[in-house]
Amino acid sequence: MLVSAIDHYINAVVLQGEREAREDGSAVVEAHHVLLAIAVHEDTAARRVLVEAGLDRQAIRDALDREFEHSLNAAGVSLSSFGSPRATPDPRRRVGMGASTRLALERAFAHATGKKDLRPAHVLIGILEAEVGTVPRALALAGAERAGLIERVRQTTATEHW
């Protein structure tokens, strides 16, 4: 079986997403973990768009941390009151695929005319198109305008080559 460049890319970002999930102490890889993975995967238009928007891995991580604290505050819980340590990663633990990641990949495939036309930019679009959830809340807190990001990523799909 011939493995395409997009297969390698998706495998790489999902594996990096697993590392991100483990670092968070999460049992599943969610879309925000894959977004972090996209931000570190070199030589793709998807990463370039994120970086040009000021969303490198650290900026996304900071936005996700703010989103977590903001969500706790909305529930009446102050993170600073507890001083809880970050999760202790377990490198042996296998993490599953979360619903937000599955949905993001479905949206990504829907944007390509076929698997041979699927690009990393489509994966990023699939993540950014989520209307609700951690990613849109974190991006809003980071001051990133999702619609503008999606448009910039869409523009790259016509010119992105392997």
CSV table of C-alpha atoms in Angstrom, one decimal:
chain,number,residue,atom,x,y,z
A,1,MET,CA,0.0,0.0,0.0
A,2,LEU,CA,1.4,3.4,-1.0
A,3,VAL,CA,1.3,5.9,1.8
A,4,SER,CA,0.8,9.5,0.6
A,5,ALA,CA,2.3,12.7,1.9
A,6,ILE,CA,-1.1,13.6,3.5
A,7,ASP,CA,-1.1,10.2,5.3
A,8,HIS,CA,2.3,11.0,6.7
A,9,TYR,CA,1.2,14.5,7.7
A,10,ILE,CA,-2.0,13.4,9.4
A,11,ASN,CA,-0.1,10.6,11.2
A,12,ALA,CA,2.6,13.1,12.3
A,13,VAL,CA,0.1,15.7,13.7
A,14,VAL,CA,-2.0,13.1,15.4
A,15,LEU,CA,1.1,11.5,17.1
A,16,GLN,CA,2.2,15.0,18.1
A,17,GLY,CA,-1.3,15.6,19.3
A,18,GLU,CA,-1.1,12.5,21.5
A,19,ARG,CA,2.1,13.9,23.0
A,20,GLU,CA,0.3,17.2,23.7
A,21,ALA,CA,-2.7,15.3,25.2
A,22,ARG,CA,-0.4,13.3,27.4
A,23,GLU,CA,1.4,16.5,28.6
A,24,ASP,CA,-2.1,17.9,29.5
A,25,GLY,CA,-3.0,14.7,31.3
A,26,SER,CA,-5.8,14.2,28.9
A,27,ALA,CA,-7.3,10.7,28.0
A,28,VAL,CA,-8.1,11.8,24.4
A,29,VAL,CA,-6.6,13.8,21.6
A,30,GLU,CA,-8.9,16.8,21.1
A,31,ALA,CA,-8.7,19.4,18.3
A,32,HIS,CA,-6.7,21.8,20.5
A,33,HIS,CA,-4.0,19.2,20.8
A,34,VAL,CA,-3.9,18.8,17.0
A,35,LEU,CA,-3.8,22.6,16.6
A,36,LEU,CA,-0.7,22.7,18.8
A,37,ALA,CA,0.8,19.9,16.7
A,38,ILE,CA,0.1,21.9,13.5
A,39,ALA,CA,1.8,24.9,15.0
A,40,VAL,CA,5.1,22.9,15.3
A,41,HIS,CA,4.9,20.9,12.1
A,42,GLU,CA,7.5,22.7,9.8
A,43,ASP,CA,7.1,23.5,6.1
A,44,THR,CA,3.3,23.7,5.7
A,45,ALA,CA,1.1,26.6,4.7
A,46,ALA,CA,-1.1,25.8,7.7
A,47,ARG,CA,1.7,26.5,10.2
A,48,ARG,CA,2.8,29.6,8.3
A,49,VAL,CA,-0.7,31.1,8.5
A,50,LEU,CA,-0.8,30.4,12.2
A,51,VAL,CA,2.6,32.0,12.8
A,52,GLU,CA,1.8,35.0,10.6
A,53,ALA,CA,-1.3,35.5,12.8
A,54,GLY,CA,0.9,35.5,15.9
A,55,LEU,CA,-0.2,31.9,16.8
A,56,ASP,CA,3.0,29.9,17.2
A,57,ARG,CA,2.9,26.9,19.6
A,58,GLN,CA,3.6,29.0,22.7
A,59,ALA,CA,0.9,31.6,21.9
A,60,ILE,CA,-1.6,28.8,21.3
A,61,ARG,CA,-0.6,27.1,24.6
A,62,ASP,CA,-1.0,30.4,26.4
A,63,ALA,CA,-4.4,31.0,24.9
A,64,LEU,CA,-5.5,27.5,25.9
A,65,ASP,CA,-4.3,28.1,29.4
A,66,ARG,CA,-6.3,31.3,29.5
A,67,GLU,CA,-9.3,29.5,28.1
A,68,PHE,CA,-9.1,26.9,30.8
A,69,GLU,CA,-8.8,29.5,33.6
A,70,HIS,CA,-11.6,31.5,32.0
A,71,SER,CA,-13.9,28.4,31.9
A,72,LEU,CA,-13.2,27.6,35.5
A,73,ASN,CA,-14.0,31.2,36.5
A,74,ALA,CA,-17.3,31.0,34.6
A,75,ALA,CA,-18.1,28.0,36.8
A,76,GLY,CA,-17.2,30.0,39.9
A,77,VAL,CA,-13.8,28.3,40.4
A,78,SER,CA,-10.6,30.3,40.7
A,79,LEU,CA,-7.5,28.4,39.5
A,80,SER,CA,-5.3,30.6,41.5
A,81,SER,CA,-7.1,29.6,44.7
A,82,PHE,CA,-6.1,26.0,44.3
A,83,GLY,CA,-2.5,26.4,43.0
A,84,SER,CA,-2.9,23.0,41.4
A,85,PRO,CA,0.2,21.6,39.6
A,86,ARG,CA,0.2,20.7,35.9
A,87,ALA,CA,-0.6,17.2,35.1
A,88,THR,CA,2.2,14.6,35.3
A,89,PRO,CA,2.5,13.1,31.8
A,90,ASP,CA,2.5,9.3,31.5
A,91,PRO,CA,4.5,8.5,28.4
A,92,ARG,CA,3.2,4.9,28.3
A,93,ARG,CA,-0.5,5.8,28.4
A,94,ARG,CA,-2.2,5.5,25.0
A,95,VAL,CA,-4.6,8.2,24.4
A,96,GLY,CA,-7.7,7.9,22.2
A,97,MET,CA,-9.1,10.1,19.5
A,98,GLY,CA,-11.5,12.7,20.9
A,99,ALA,CA,-14.8,13.8,19.3
A,100,SER,CA,-13.5,17.3,18.4
A,101,THR,CA,-10.6,15.7,16.5
A,102,ARG,CA,-12.8,13.3,14.6
A,103,LEU,CA,-15.1,16.1,13.6
A,104,ALA,CA,-12.3,18.3,12.6
A,105,LEU,CA,-10.9,15.6,10.3
A,106,GLU,CA,-14.3,15.0,8.8
A,107,ARG,CA,-14.6,18.7,8.0
A,108,ALA,CA,-11.1,18.6,6.5
A,109,PHE,CA,-11.9,15.7,4.2
A,110,ALA,CA,-15.2,17.5,3.2
A,111,HIS,CA,-13.1,20.5,1.9
A,112,ALA,CA,-11.0,18.4,-0.4
A,113,THR,CA,-12.4,17.0,-3.7
A,114,GLY,CA,-10.7,13.8,-2.9
A,115,LYS,CA,-8.0,12.4,-0.6
A,116,LYS,CA,-5.3,13.1,-3.2
A,117,ASP,CA,-6.3,16.8,-3.0
A,118,LEU,CA,-6.3,16.9,0.8
A,119,ARG,CA,-3.6,19.3,2.2
A,120,PRO,CA,-2.5,20.3,5.7
A,121,ALA,CA,-4.4,23.5,5.3
A,122,HIS,CA,-7.6,21.5,5.1
A,123,VAL,CA,-6.8,19.9,8.4
A,124,LEU,CA,-6.4,23.4,9.9
A,125,ILE,CA,-9.6,24.6,8.4
A,126,GLY,CA,-11.4,21.6,9.9
A,127,ILE,CA,-10.2,22.7,13.3
A,128,LEU,CA,-10.9,26.4,12.9
A,129,GLU,CA,-14.4,25.8,11.6
A,130,ALA,CA,-15.6,24.5,15.0
A,131,GLU,CA,-18.3,27.0,16.1
A,132,VAL,CA,-18.1,25.9,19.8
A,133,GLY,CA,-15.5,24.4,22.0
A,134,THR,CA,-12.1,24.9,23.4
A,135,VAL,CA,-10.4,26.1,20.1
A,136,PRO,CA,-12.9,28.9,19.3
A,137,ARG,CA,-12.9,30.1,22.9
A,138,ALA,CA,-9.1,30.1,23.1
A,139,LEU,CA,-8.7,31.9,19.8
A,140,ALA,CA,-11.2,34.5,20.9
A,141,LEU,CA,-9.3,35.1,24.1
A,142,ALA,CA,-6.1,35.4,22.1
A,143,GLY,CA,-7.7,38.1,19.9
A,144,ALA,CA,-7.6,35.9,16.8
A,145,GLU,CA,-10.5,36.3,14.4
A,146,ARG,CA,-11.4,32.8,13.2
A,147,ALA,CA,-13.2,33.8,10.0
A,148,GLY,CA,-10.2,35.8,8.9
A,149,LEU,CA,-7.9,32.9,9.7
A,150,ILE,CA,-10.0,30.5,7.8
A,151,GLU,CA,-10.0,32.7,4.8
A,152,ARG,CA,-6.2,33.1,4.9
A,153,VAL,CA,-5.9,29.3,5.2
A,154,ARG,CA,-8.3,28.7,2.3
A,155,GLN,CA,-6.3,30.9,0.1
A,156,THR,CA,-3.3,28.7,0.7
A,157,THR,CA,-5.0,25.5,-0.4
A,158,ALA,CA,-4.8,26.5,-4.1
A,159,THR,CA,-1.0,27.1,-3.9
A,160,GLU,CA,0.1,24.5,-1.4
A,161,HIS,CA,2.2,21.8,-2.9
A,162,TRP,CA,4.0,18.9,-1.4
